[in-house]
Amino acid sequence: MNVTSTARARIGKLGVALIVLCALSTPVVGATAAGAAPSPGTLESAGSVGTMETIESLGGLGFGTTMPEEFRDASEPLPVLRDDIVTPEITGESVTGAQSRRLTVASPALRREVGVEILLPADSSVPRPVLYILDGVDAGENTSKWITDGGAPEFFADKNVYVVVVNGGAASLYTDWEEIDPQLGLNKWETYLTQELPPLIDGRFETTGVKAISGHSMGAQGAMMLAHRNPTLYSGIAVFSGCYSTMDVWGRTSTQMTVTSRSGDPNNMWGELGGPGWEAHDSFLNAERLRGKEIYISVANGLPGSDETLETPELGERLLLGGGIEASAEECTRQFDRRLQDLDIAATVDYEPNGTHSWAYWRERFPKAWPTLSRALGL
């Protein structure tokens, strides 16, 4: 999840809890056999009763864990659902810049119109590949933070790729929910992103048909999830500061905290907590389906980095909340990295020495992912 300005009052308790959780888990994870990938539930199965008792004293991190109400951000007003949308189509297009467009897409899966931002190639005289980019937990309906904070327009200005920057999907994990949620509404994002949107993009623009996907935080988990669940759709993945399991203590906690941070109910997502639906969306358990793809993964350690100075706005929030979340993402990444190594699936994994869960670092890291994405896209 991302750090937002509304979090000031909650930084101490949640940030410290996440940091303590990371510290407590370190010797337990390290107790696994050298080179072996920890299985989902590592903390429970490692036999450290004292560690688990301490973790449980933080409020419990099993299935059913929720973000305490005092830590939650308000969810946006729910869009009005429509029953008259039966065919996916582009219903509007506007010019937003010399190399950018905004489309309005009518989605039968989402039962509404949704926006999407397009960054055009430097040279569109011949067909070009397509990169899809997902946002974090705050995913806005009107624009993406990759546009406003992530520097995407500037970075891609000289690149020969269509960039599809997804709008909407706050706290949804970009997945198909089984039930309509009272706070988060109807979420059928996987169907929209994998079945409805790609043919529309390929039909509107001159594309090669080659696709890759990227994202940060919630969008990182969503991107990896979509890739393993749709193994023929994307040739590459680049992700930053995410968790990639839904079943182990790290992944399920991240998943549930993401959803409940906007008061959503995880029971409405994939059915029974910890059941078959949760397993089917676990990229750790389904990592074999990623074989053959170009994969880039990046994370920092949560410690103060070059962007944390005494002049940094909201420094306390950045250090405690952003630091704790990034430290958790680092442990998620290490477990996933070991899993890929155990399966002999090639991936580039960058462990940044320092840095928190914030845009300053994702902007810096994206150029490091570009060589991997370039290979995936055939550039």
C-alpha positions as YAML, in Angstrom:
chain: A
units: angstrom
residues:
- id: 1
  name: MET
  ca: [0.00, 0.00, 0.00]
- id: 2
  name: ASN
  ca: [1.14, 3.60, -0.43]
- id: 3
  name: VAL
  ca: [1.79, 6.23, 2.20]
- id: 4
  name: THR
  ca: [-0.83, 9.00, 2.14]
- id: 5
  name: SER
  ca: [-1.06, 12.34, 3.87]
- id: 6
  name: THR
  ca: [-4.06, 11.18, 5.90]
- id: 7
  name: ALA
  ca: [-1.84, 8.70, 7.75]
- id: 8
  name: ARG
  ca: [-0.07, 11.16, 10.08]
- id: 9
  name: ALA
  ca: [-2.06, 10.28, 13.17]
- id: 10
  name: ARG
  ca: [-1.49, 6.55, 12.78]
- id: 11
  name: ILE
  ca: [2.19, 6.31, 11.92]
- id: 12
  name: GLY
  ca: [3.56, 5.27, 15.30]
- id: 13
  name: LYS
  ca: [1.58, 2.17, 16.11]
- id: 14
  name: LEU
  ca: [1.34, 0.64, 12.65]
- id: 15
  name: GLY
  ca: [4.87, 1.53, 11.56]
- id: 16
  name: VAL
  ca: [6.40, 0.13, 14.73]
- id: 17
  name: ALA
  ca: [4.25, -3.02, 14.46]
- id: 18
  name: LEU
  ca: [5.47, -3.69, 10.93]
- id: 19
  name: ILE
  ca: [9.09, -3.08, 11.86]
- id: 20
  name: VAL
  ca: [8.79, -5.35, 14.92]
- id: 21
  name: LEU
  ca: [7.24, -8.04, 12.74]
- id: 22
  name: CYS
  ca: [10.20, -7.84, 10.35]
- id: 23
  name: ALA
  ca: [12.70, -7.99, 13.18]
- id: 24
  name: LEU
  ca: [10.98, -10.93, 14.83]
- id: 25
  name: SER
  ca: [10.83, -12.96, 11.65]
- id: 26
  name: THR
  ca: [14.48, -12.62, 10.68]
- id: 27
  name: PRO
  ca: [15.95, -15.48, 12.76]
- id: 28
  name: VAL
  ca: [12.97, -17.68, 11.98]
- id: 29
  name: VAL
  ca: [13.31, -17.29, 8.23]
- id: 30
  name: GLY
  ca: [17.06, -17.67, 8.53]
- id: 31
  name: ALA
  ca: [16.53, -21.04, 10.21]
- id: 32
  name: THR
  ca: [15.41, -22.58, 6.92]
- id: 33
  name: ALA
  ca: [17.87, -24.84, 5.17]
- id: 34
  name: ALA
  ca: [20.40, -22.94, 3.07]
- id: 35
  name: GLY
  ca: [19.07, -22.30, -0.40]
- id: 36
  name: ALA
  ca: [15.63, -23.72, 0.40]
- id: 37
  name: ALA
  ca: [12.50, -21.71, -0.29]
- id: 38
  name: PRO
  ca: [10.34, -21.28, 2.81]
- id: 39
  name: SER
  ca: [6.88, -22.67, 2.40]
- id: 40
  name: PRO
  ca: [3.76, -20.59, 2.96]
- id: 41
  name: GLY
  ca: [3.29, -20.29, 6.72]
- id: 42
  name: THR
  ca: [7.05, -20.20, 7.42]
- id: 43
  name: LEU
  ca: [6.63, -18.36, 10.68]
- id: 44
  name: GLU
  ca: [4.05, -20.81, 11.96]
- id: 45
  name: SER
  ca: [5.94, -23.90, 10.86]
- id: 46
  name: ALA
  ca: [9.35, -22.83, 12.10]
- id: 47
  name: GLY
  ca: [8.57, -23.83, 15.66]
- id: 48
  name: SER
  ca: [9.28, -20.46, 17.28]
- id: 49
  name: VAL
  ca: [6.46, -20.32, 19.79]
- id: 50
  name: GLY
  ca: [7.84, -17.21, 21.47]
- id: 51
  name: THR
  ca: [8.06, -15.36, 18.17]
- id: 52
  name: MET
  ca: [4.52, -16.22, 17.18]
- id: 53
  name: GLU
  ca: [3.19, -15.31, 20.62]
- id: 54
  name: THR
  ca: [4.83, -11.90, 20.27]
- id: 55
  name: ILE
  ca: [3.41, -11.44, 16.78]
- id: 56
  name: GLU
  ca: [-0.04, -12.46, 18.01]
- id: 57
  name: SER
  ca: [0.28, -9.85, 20.75]
- id: 58
  name: LEU
  ca: [0.33, -7.23, 17.99]
- id: 59
  name: GLY
  ca: [-3.26, -8.16, 17.21]
- id: 60
  name: GLY
  ca: [-2.89, -11.40, 15.27]
- id: 61
  name: LEU
  ca: [-1.72, -11.92, 11.72]
- id: 62
  name: GLY
  ca: [-3.80, -14.90, 10.69]
- id: 63
  name: PHE
  ca: [-6.63, -15.07, 8.21]
- id: 64
  name: GLY
  ca: [-9.17, -12.50, 9.30]
- id: 65
  name: THR
  ca: [-6.57, -9.85, 10.21]
- id: 66
  name: THR
  ca: [-7.82, -6.37, 9.40]
- id: 67
  name: MET
  ca: [-6.45, -2.86, 9.45]
- id: 68
  name: PRO
  ca: [-7.61, -1.24, 12.72]
- id: 69
  name: GLU
  ca: [-10.31, 1.31, 12.01]
- id: 70
  name: GLU
  ca: [-8.26, 4.23, 13.30]
- id: 71
  name: PHE
  ca: [-5.63, 3.48, 10.63]
- id: 72
  name: ARG
  ca: [-7.99, 3.34, 7.64]
- id: 73
  name: ASP
  ca: [-8.43, 5.89, 4.87]
- id: 74
  name: ALA
  ca: [-11.87, 6.75, 3.54]
- id: 75
  name: SER
  ca: [-12.96, 4.89, 0.43]
- id: 76
  name: GLU
  ca: [-14.11, 6.90, -2.57]
- id: 77
  name: PRO
  ca: [-17.83, 7.18, -3.46]
- id: 78
  name: LEU
  ca: [-18.89, 4.12, -5.41]
- id: 79
  name: PRO
  ca: [-19.55, 4.54, -9.14]
- id: 80
  name: VAL
  ca: [-23.04, 3.89, -10.41]
- id: 81
  name: LEU
  ca: [-23.31, 0.44, -12.00]
- id: 82
  name: ARG
  ca: [-25.00, 0.06, -15.36]
- id: 83
  name: ASP
  ca: [-26.82, -2.86, -16.92]
- id: 84
  name: ASP
  ca: [-26.75, -1.51, -20.48]
- id: 85
  name: ILE
  ca: [-23.05, -2.17, -21.16]
- id: 86
  name: VAL
  ca: [-22.87, -5.48, -23.01]
- id: 87
  name: THR
  ca: [-19.84, -5.03, -25.28]
- id: 88
  name: PRO
  ca: [-16.40, -3.63, -24.38]
- id: 89
  name: GLU
  ca: [-15.77, -0.48, -26.38]
- id: 90
  name: ILE
  ca: [-13.90, 2.81, -26.36]
- id: 91
  name: THR
  ca: [-16.54, 5.47, -25.85]
- id: 92
  name: GLY
  ca: [-14.34, 8.53, -25.59]
- id: 93
  name: GLU
  ca: [-10.86, 9.81, -26.38]
- id: 94
  name: SER
  ca: [-9.17, 13.09, -25.53]
- id: 95
  name: VAL
  ca: [-5.74, 14.53, -26.23]
- id: 96
  name: THR
  ca: [-3.91, 15.23, -22.97]
- id: 97
  name: GLY
  ca: [-0.47, 16.00, -24.37]
- id: 98
  name: ALA
  ca: [1.80, 15.70, -27.39]
- id: 99
  name: GLN
  ca: [2.38, 12.03, -26.58]
- id: 100
  name: SER
  ca: [-0.59, 11.21, -24.38]
- id: 101
  name: ARG
  ca: [-4.25, 10.37, -24.69]
- id: 102
  name: ARG
  ca: [-7.03, 9.50, -22.29]
- id: 103
  name: LEU
  ca: [-9.57, 6.89, -23.25]
- id: 104
  name: THR
  ca: [-12.95, 6.16, -21.74]
- id: 105
  name: VAL
  ca: [-13.77, 2.46, -21.88]
- id: 106
  name: ALA
  ca: [-17.18, 0.89, -21.38]
- id: 107
  name: SER
  ca: [-16.60, -2.36, -19.48]
- id: 108
  name: PRO
  ca: [-19.24, -5.07, -19.15]
- id: 109
  name: ALA
  ca: [-17.14, -6.70, -16.43]
- id: 110
  name: LEU
  ca: [-17.03, -3.55, -14.29]
- id: 111
  name: ARG
  ca: [-20.54, -2.50, -15.40]
- id: 112
  name: ARG
  ca: [-19.40, 1.08, -15.90]
- id: 113
  name: GLU
  ca: [-17.13, 3.35, -17.86]
- id: 114
  name: VAL
  ca: [-13.55, 3.58, -16.69]
- id: 115
  name: GLY
  ca: [-10.67, 5.81, -17.75]
- id: 116
  name: VAL
  ca: [-7.24, 4.76, -18.97]
- id: 117
  name: GLU
  ca: [-4.23, 6.92, -19.85]
- id: 118
  name: ILE
  ca: [-2.08, 6.14, -22.89]
- id: 119
  name: LEU
  ca: [1.49, 7.26, -23.45]
- id: 120
  name: LEU
  ca: [2.34, 7.11, -27.15]
- id: 121
  name: PRO
  ca: [5.63, 5.83, -28.62]
- id: 122
  name: ALA
  ca: [8.29, 8.27, -29.72]
- id: 123
  name: ASP
  ca: [7.82, 6.81, -33.21]
- id: 124
  name: SER
  ca: [4.46, 5.24, -34.03]
- id: 125
  name: SER
  ca: [5.09, 4.82, -37.76]
- id: 126
  name: VAL
  ca: [5.39, 1.06, -37.27]
- id: 127
  name: PRO
  ca: [3.62, -1.28, -34.82]
- id: 128
  name: ARG
  ca: [4.91, -1.12, -31.25]
- id: 129
  name: PRO
  ca: [4.54, -3.34, -28.15]
- id: 130
  name: VAL
  ca: [2.40, -2.46, -25.12]
- id: 131
  name: LEU
  ca: [3.31, -2.05, -21.45]
- id: 132
  name: TYR
  ca: [0.52, -2.04, -18.87]
- id: 133
  name: ILE
  ca: [1.21, -0.24, -15.56]
- id: 134
  name: LEU
  ca: [-0.77, -0.71, -12.33]
- id: 135
  name: ASP
  ca: [-1.03, 1.71, -9.41]
- id: 136
  name: GLY
  ca: [-0.95, 1.25, -5.65]
- id: 137
  name: VAL
  ca: [-3.75, 1.04, -3.11]
- id: 138
  name: ASP
  ca: [-4.86, 4.65, -3.75]
- id: 139
  name: ALA
  ca: [-5.43, 3.99, -7.47]
- id: 140
  name: GLY
  ca: [-7.43, 6.99, -8.63]
- id: 141
  name: GLU
  ca: [-10.29, 7.09, -11.09]
- id: 142
  name: ASN
  ca: [-9.09, 10.25, -12.85]
- id: 143
  name: THR
  ca: [-5.37, 9.65, -13.17]
- id: 144
  name: SER
  ca: [-2.55, 7.40, -11.98]
- id: 145
  name: LYS
  ca: [0.26, 8.37, -9.65]
- id: 146
  name: TRP
  ca: [2.62, 6.93, -12.27]
- id: 147
  name: ILE
  ca: [1.59, 10.00, -14.27]
- id: 148
  name: THR
  ca: [1.58, 12.57, -11.48]
- id: 149
  name: ASP
  ca: [4.33, 11.27, -9.16]
- id: 150
  name: GLY
  ca: [6.14, 8.47, -10.96]
- id: 151
  name: GLY
  ca: [7.62, 10.40, -13.86]
- id: 152
  name: ALA
  ca: [6.20, 8.03, -16.48]
- id: 153
  name: PRO
  ca: [5.52, 10.69, -19.16]
- id: 154
  name: GLU
  ca: [9.11, 11.93, -19.02]
- id: 155
  name: PHE
  ca: [10.70, 8.48, -18.85]
- id: 156
  name: PHE
  ca: [8.77, 7.07, -21.80]
- id: 157
  name: ALA
  ca: [8.99, 10.16, -24.00]
- id: 158
  name: ASP
  ca: [11.83, 8.65, -26.05]
- id: 159
  name: LYS
  ca: [10.73, 5.00, -25.81]
- id: 160
  name: ASN
  ca: [9.02, 3.12, -28.63]
- id: 161
  name: VAL
  ca: [6.26, 1.49, -26.64]
- id: 162
  name: TYR
  ca: [2.59, 2.15, -25.96]
- id: 163
  name: VAL
  ca: [2.15, 2.56, -22.20]
- id: 164
  name: VAL
  ca: [-1.32, 1.80, -20.84]
- id: 165
  name: VAL
  ca: [-1.61, 3.42, -17.41]
- id: 166
  name: VAL
  ca: [-4.62, 1.91, -15.64]
- id: 167
  name: ASN
  ca: [-6.99, 4.16, -13.67]
- id: 168
  name: GLY
  ca: [-9.21, 2.95, -10.85]
- id: 169
  name: GLY
  ca: [-9.14, -0.19, -8.71]
- id: 170
  name: ALA
  ca: [-8.35, 1.26, -5.28]
- id: 171
  name: ALA
  ca: [-7.67, -1.51, -2.73]
- id: 172
  name: SER
  ca: [-8.91, -4.13, -5.23]
- id: 173
  name: LEU
  ca: [-5.60, -5.94, -5.97]
- id: 174
  name: TYR
  ca: [-6.74, -5.76, -9.61]
- id: 175
  name: THR
  ca: [-8.51, -9.06, -9.22]
- id: 176
  name: ASP
  ca: [-12.02, -10.44, -9.77]
- id: 177
  name: TRP
  ca: [-13.99, -10.39, -6.52]
- id: 178
  name: GLU
  ca: [-16.67, -12.99, -5.94]
- id: 179
  name: GLU
  ca: [-19.06, -10.54, -4.30]
- id: 180
  name: ILE
  ca: [-19.86, -6.84, -4.56]
- id: 181
  name: ASP
  ca: [-18.30, -5.15, -1.54]
- id: 182
  name: PRO
  ca: [-20.32, -2.52, 0.37]
- id: 183
  name: GLN
  ca: [-17.27, -0.20, 0.57]
- id: 184
  name: LEU
  ca: [-15.26, -1.06, -2.55]
- id: 185
  name: GLY
  ca: [-18.10, -1.94, -4.89]
- id: 186
  name: LEU
  ca: [-17.91, -4.25, -7.90]
- id: 187
  name: ASN
  ca: [-14.40, -5.44, -8.74]
- id: 188
  name: LYS
  ca: [-13.83, -7.53, -11.85]
- id: 189
  name: TRP
  ca: [-10.45, -6.08, -12.71]
- id: 190
  name: GLU
  ca: [-8.79, -9.24, -13.96]
- id: 191
  name: THR
  ca: [-11.51, -9.75, -16.56]
- id: 192
  name: TYR
  ca: [-11.30, -6.10, -17.60]
- id: 193
  name: LEU
  ca: [-7.49, -6.01, -17.78]
- id: 194
  name: THR
  ca: [-6.90, -9.37, -19.45]
- id: 195
  name: GLN
  ca: [-9.96, -9.91, -21.66]
- id: 196
  name: GLU
  ca: [-11.64, -6.57, -22.40]
- id: 197
  name: LEU
  ca: [-8.95, -3.89, -22.51]
- id: 198
  name: PRO
  ca: [-6.13, -5.53, -24.54]
- id: 199
  name: PRO
  ca: [-8.21, -6.13, -27.70]
- id: 200
  name: LEU
  ca: [-9.44, -2.53, -27.54]
- id: 201
  name: ILE
  ca: [-5.88, -1.18, -27.25]
- id: 202
  name: ASP
  ca: [-4.63, -3.44, -30.04]
- id: 203
  name: GLY
  ca: [-7.57, -2.37, -32.21]
- id: 204
  name: ARG
  ca: [-7.17, 1.36, -31.59]
- id: 205
  name: PHE
  ca: [-3.39, 1.56, -31.97]
- id: 206
  name: GLU
  ca: [-0.87, -0.14, -34.24]
- id: 207
  name: THR
  ca: [0.62, -2.69, -31.83]
- id: 208
  name: THR
  ca: [2.79, -5.77, -32.27]
- id: 209
  name: GLY
  ca: [0.64, -7.84, -29.92]
- id: 210
  name: VAL
  ca: [3.55, -8.20, -27.45]
- id: 211
  name: LYS
  ca: [2.65, -7.19, -23.89]
- id: 212
  name: ALA
  ca: [4.37, -6.73, -20.54]
- id: 213
  name: ILE
  ca: [3.06, -5.57, -17.17]
- id: 214
  name: SER
  ca: [4.44, -3.55, -14.28]
- id: 215
  name: GLY
  ca: [3.34, -2.08, -10.96]
- id: 216
  name: HIS
  ca: [4.36, -0.99, -7.49]
- id: 217
  name: SER
  ca: [3.08, -1.95, -4.04]
- id: 218
  name: MET
  ca: [-0.49, -3.27, -4.52]
- id: 219
  name: GLY
  ca: [0.11, -2.99, -8.25]
- id: 220
  name: ALA
  ca: [3.22, -5.16, -7.92]
- id: 221
  name: GLN
  ca: [1.22, -7.94, -6.32]
- id: 222
  name: GLY
  ca: [-1.53, -7.44, -8.89]
- id: 223
  name: ALA
  ca: [0.90, -7.53, -11.82]
- id: 224
  name: MET
  ca: [2.58, -10.74, -10.65]
- id: 225
  name: MET
  ca: [-0.81, -12.27, -9.96]
- id: 226
  name: LEU
  ca: [-2.17, -11.40, -13.40]
- id: 227
  name: ALA
  ca: [1.00, -12.77, -15.00]
- id: 228
  name: HIS
  ca: [0.85, -16.16, -13.31]
- id: 229
  name: ARG
  ca: [-2.89, -16.47, -13.89]
- id: 230
  name: ASN
  ca: [-2.62, -15.49, -17.56]
- id: 231
  name: PRO
  ca: [0.71, -17.06, -18.56]
- id: 232
  name: THR
  ca: [0.35, -16.54, -22.30]
- id: 233
  name: LEU
  ca: [-0.65, -12.87, -22.12]
- id: 234
  name: TYR
  ca: [2.50, -11.13, -20.86]
- id: 235
  name: SER
  ca: [6.09, -11.73, -21.95]
- id: 236
  name: GLY
  ca: [7.57, -9.85, -19.00]
- id: 237
  name: ILE
  ca: [6.93, -8.40, -15.55]
- id: 238
  name: ALA
  ca: [8.60, -5.57, -13.61]
- id: 239
  name: VAL
  ca: [7.50, -5.00, -10.02]
- id: 240
  name: PHE
  ca: [8.53, -2.79, -7.12]
- id: 241
  name: SER
  ca: [8.00, -3.14, -3.36]
- id: 242
  name: GLY
  ca: [5.32, -5.81, -3.36]
- id: 243
  name: CYS
  ca: [4.26, -9.06, -1.70]
- id: 244
  name: TYR
  ca: [3.64, -12.04, -3.94]
- id: 245
  name: SER
  ca: [1.91, -14.57, -1.72]
- id: 246
  name: THR
  ca: [-1.61, -14.66, -0.36]
- id: 247
  name: MET
  ca: [-1.19, -17.66, 1.93]
- id: 248
  name: ASP
  ca: [1.91, -17.18, 4.09]
- id: 249
  name: VAL
  ca: [1.98, -14.78, 7.03]
- id: 250
  name: TRP
  ca: [3.54, -11.97, 5.00]
- id: 251
  name: GLY
  ca: [1.38, -12.26, 1.93]
- id: 252
  name: ARG
  ca: [-1.93, -12.77, 3.62]
- id: 253
  name: THR
  ca: [-1.26, -9.90, 6.02]
- id: 254
  name: SER
  ca: [-0.35, -7.58, 3.15]
- id: 255
  name: THR
  ca: [-3.40, -8.68, 1.16]
- id: 256
  name: GLN
  ca: [-5.82, -8.22, 4.03]
- id: 257
  name: MET
  ca: [-4.30, -4.93, 5.13]
- id: 258
  name: THR
  ca: [-4.53, -3.58, 1.59]
- id: 259
  name: VAL
  ca: [-8.22, -4.43, 1.29]
- id: 260
  name: THR
  ca: [-9.23, -3.36, 4.79]
- id: 261
  name: SER
  ca: [-7.21, -0.12, 4.59]
- id: 262
  name: ARG
  ca: [-10.21, 1.19, 2.64]
- id: 263
  name: SER
  ca: [-12.71, -0.81, 4.80]
- id: 264
  name: GLY
  ca: [-13.20, -3.53, 2.20]
- id: 265
  name: ASP
  ca: [-14.06, -7.06, 3.34]
- id: 266
  name: PRO
  ca: [-11.56, -9.75, 2.21]
- id: 267
  name: ASN
  ca: [-14.33, -12.34, 2.54]
- id: 268
  name: ASN
  ca: [-15.90, -10.79, -0.56]
- id: 269
  name: MET
  ca: [-12.76, -11.24, -2.63]
- id: 270
  name: TRP
  ca: [-11.88, -14.91, -3.22]
- id: 271
  name: GLY
  ca: [-14.35, -16.70, -1.01]
- id: 272
  name: GLU
  ca: [-13.33, -18.57, 2.13]
- id: 273
  name: LEU
  ca: [-10.24, -17.00, 3.71]
- id: 274
  name: GLY
  ca: [-7.33, -19.30, 2.99]
- id: 275
  name: GLY
  ca: [-9.44, -21.45, 0.68]
- id: 276
  name: PRO
  ca: [-8.92, -22.51, -2.95]
- id: 277
  name: GLY
  ca: [-9.52, -18.98, -4.28]
- id: 278
  name: TRP
  ca: [-6.72, -17.61, -2.14]
- id: 279
  name: GLU
  ca: [-4.37, -20.39, -3.24]
- id: 280
  name: ALA
  ca: [-5.19, -19.74, -6.90]
- id: 281
  name: HIS
  ca: [-4.06, -16.11, -6.53]
- id: 282
  name: ASP
  ca: [-0.81, -16.93, -4.70]
- id: 283
  name: SER
  ca: [2.15, -16.27, -7.01]
- id: 284
  name: PHE
  ca: [4.51, -18.09, -4.63]
- id: 285
  name: LEU
  ca: [2.51, -21.32, -4.94]
- id: 286
  name: ASN
  ca: [1.94, -20.80, -8.68]
- id: 287
  name: ALA
  ca: [5.43, -19.57, -9.56]
- id: 288
  name: GLU
  ca: [5.96, -22.33, -12.11]
- id: 289
  name: ARG
  ca: [3.50, -20.50, -14.37]
- id: 290
  name: LEU
  ca: [6.01, -17.63, -14.61]
- id: 291
  name: ARG
  ca: [8.67, -19.76, -16.29]
- id: 292
  name: GLY
  ca: [10.04, -18.31, -19.52]
- id: 293
  name: LYS
  ca: [9.08, -14.71, -18.78]
- id: 294
  name: GLU
  ca: [11.44, -11.81, -18.30]
- id: 295
  name: ILE
  ca: [11.14, -10.89, -14.62]
- id: 296
  name: TYR
  ca: [12.44, -7.86, -12.73]
- id: 297
  name: ILE
  ca: [11.81, -7.38, -8.99]
- id: 298
  name: SER
  ca: [13.00, -4.49, -6.84]
- id: 299
  name: VAL
  ca: [12.71, -3.59, -3.18]
- id: 300
  name: ALA
  ca: [14.53, -1.56, -0.53]
- id: 301
  name: ASN
  ca: [14.98, -2.36, 3.16]
- id: 302
  name: GLY
  ca: [12.88, 0.36, 4.78]
- id: 303
  name: LEU
  ca: [15.82, 2.20, 6.32]
- id: 304
  name: PRO
  ca: [16.25, 5.93, 5.62]
- id: 305
  name: GLY
  ca: [17.74, 6.57, 2.21]
- id: 306
  name: SER
  ca: [18.93, 9.53, 0.19]
- id: 307
  name: ASP
  ca: [15.43, 11.04, 0.03]
- id: 308
  name: GLU
  ca: [14.93, 11.10, 3.80]
- id: 309
  name: THR
  ca: [16.44, 14.31, 5.16]
- id: 310
  name: LEU
  ca: [15.44, 16.81, 7.80]
- id: 311
  name: GLU
  ca: [13.81, 18.80, 5.01]
- id: 312
  name: THR
  ca: [11.65, 15.89, 3.82]
- id: 313
  name: PRO
  ca: [7.92, 16.69, 4.28]
- id: 314
  name: GLU
  ca: [6.16, 14.28, 6.66]
- id: 315
  name: LEU
  ca: [9.49, 12.69, 7.59]
- id: 316
  name: GLY
  ca: [8.09, 10.81, 10.58]
- id: 317
  name: GLU
  ca: [5.37, 9.24, 8.46]
- id: 318
  name: ARG
  ca: [7.90, 8.31, 5.78]
- id: 319
  name: LEU
  ca: [10.24, 6.65, 8.28]
- id: 320
  name: LEU
  ca: [7.75, 4.76, 10.42]
- id: 321
  name: LEU
  ca: [4.89, 3.82, 8.14]
- id: 322
  name: GLY
  ca: [6.79, 3.86, 4.84]
- id: 323
  name: GLY
  ca: [9.80, 2.22, 6.42]
- id: 324
  name: GLY
  ca: [7.76, -0.54, 8.01]
- id: 325
  name: ILE
  ca: [5.83, -1.33, 4.84]
- id: 326
  name: GLU
  ca: [9.02, -1.44, 2.74]
- id: 327
  name: ALA
  ca: [10.74, -3.68, 5.29]
- id: 328
  name: SER
  ca: [7.77, -6.06, 5.04]
- id: 329
  name: ALA
  ca: [7.98, -5.94, 1.24]
- id: 330
  name: GLU
  ca: [11.67, -6.83, 1.45]
- id: 331
  name: GLU
  ca: [10.89, -10.02, 3.37]
- id: 332
  name: CYS
  ca: [8.13, -10.87, 0.88]
- id: 333
  name: THR
  ca: [10.62, -10.35, -1.94]
- id: 334
  name: ARG
  ca: [13.34, -12.47, -0.34]
- id: 335
  name: GLN
  ca: [10.94, -15.37, 0.10]
- id: 336
  name: PHE
  ca: [9.72, -15.06, -3.48]
- id: 337
  name: ASP
  ca: [13.29, -14.78, -4.76]
- id: 338
  name: ARG
  ca: [14.22, -18.02, -2.98]
- id: 339
  name: ARG
  ca: [11.17, -19.67, -4.47]
- id: 340
  name: LEU
  ca: [12.18, -18.67, -8.02]
- id: 341
  name: GLN
  ca: [15.74, -19.84, -7.40]
- id: 342
  name: ASP
  ca: [14.50, -23.17, -6.07]
- id: 343
  name: LEU
  ca: [12.48, -23.64, -9.28]
- id: 344
  name: ASP
  ca: [15.41, -22.43, -11.43]
- id: 345
  name: ILE
  ca: [13.29, -19.62, -12.87]
- id: 346
  name: ALA
  ca: [15.48, -16.73, -14.00]
- id: 347
  name: ALA
  ca: [14.79, -13.28, -12.57]
- id: 348
  name: THR
  ca: [16.66, -10.05, -11.92]
- id: 349
  name: VAL
  ca: [16.15, -9.10, -8.27]
- id: 350
  name: ASP
  ca: [17.53, -5.79, -7.01]
- id: 351
  name: TYR
  ca: [17.82, -5.26, -3.27]
- id: 352
  name: GLU
  ca: [18.36, -1.55, -2.84]
- id: 353
  name: PRO
  ca: [20.57, -0.74, 0.16]
- id: 354
  name: ASN
  ca: [18.24, 1.84, 1.73]
- id: 355
  name: GLY
  ca: [14.91, 3.47, 1.04]
- id: 356
  name: THR
  ca: [11.30, 3.63, 2.17]
- id: 357
  name: HIS
  ca: [7.96, 2.87, 0.54]
- id: 358
  name: SER
  ca: [7.72, 6.08, -1.47]
- id: 359
  name: TRP
  ca: [7.67, 7.53, -4.96]
- id: 360
  name: ALA
  ca: [11.14, 9.04, -4.80]
- id: 361
  name: TYR
  ca: [12.59, 5.52, -4.95]
- id: 362
  name: TRP
  ca: [10.19, 4.02, -7.49]
- id: 363
  name: ARG
  ca: [11.05, 6.84, -9.89]
- id: 364
  name: GLU
  ca: [14.72, 6.02, -9.46]
- id: 365
  name: ARG
  ca: [14.27, 2.26, -9.83]
- id: 366
  name: PHE
  ca: [12.16, 2.17, -12.97]
- id: 367
  name: PRO
  ca: [15.12, 2.83, -15.31]
- id: 368
  name: LYS
  ca: [16.80, -0.22, -13.75]
- id: 369
  name: ALA
  ca: [13.81, -2.33, -14.82]
- id: 370
  name: TRP
  ca: [13.85, -1.04, -18.38]
- id: 371
  name: PRO
  ca: [16.49, -3.46, -19.75]
- id: 372
  name: THR
  ca: [14.34, -6.39, -18.58]
- id: 373
  name: LEU
  ca: [11.18, -4.86, -20.01]
- id: 374
  name: SER
  ca: [12.94, -3.99, -23.25]
- id: 375
  name: ARG
  ca: [13.90, -7.63, -23.77]
- id: 376
  name: ALA
  ca: [10.38, -8.74, -22.94]
- id: 377
  name: LEU
  ca: [8.89, -6.25, -25.41]
- id: 378
  name: GLY
  ca: [11.34, -7.03, -28.18]
- id: 379
  name: LEU
  ca: [12.85, -3.54, -28.23]
...
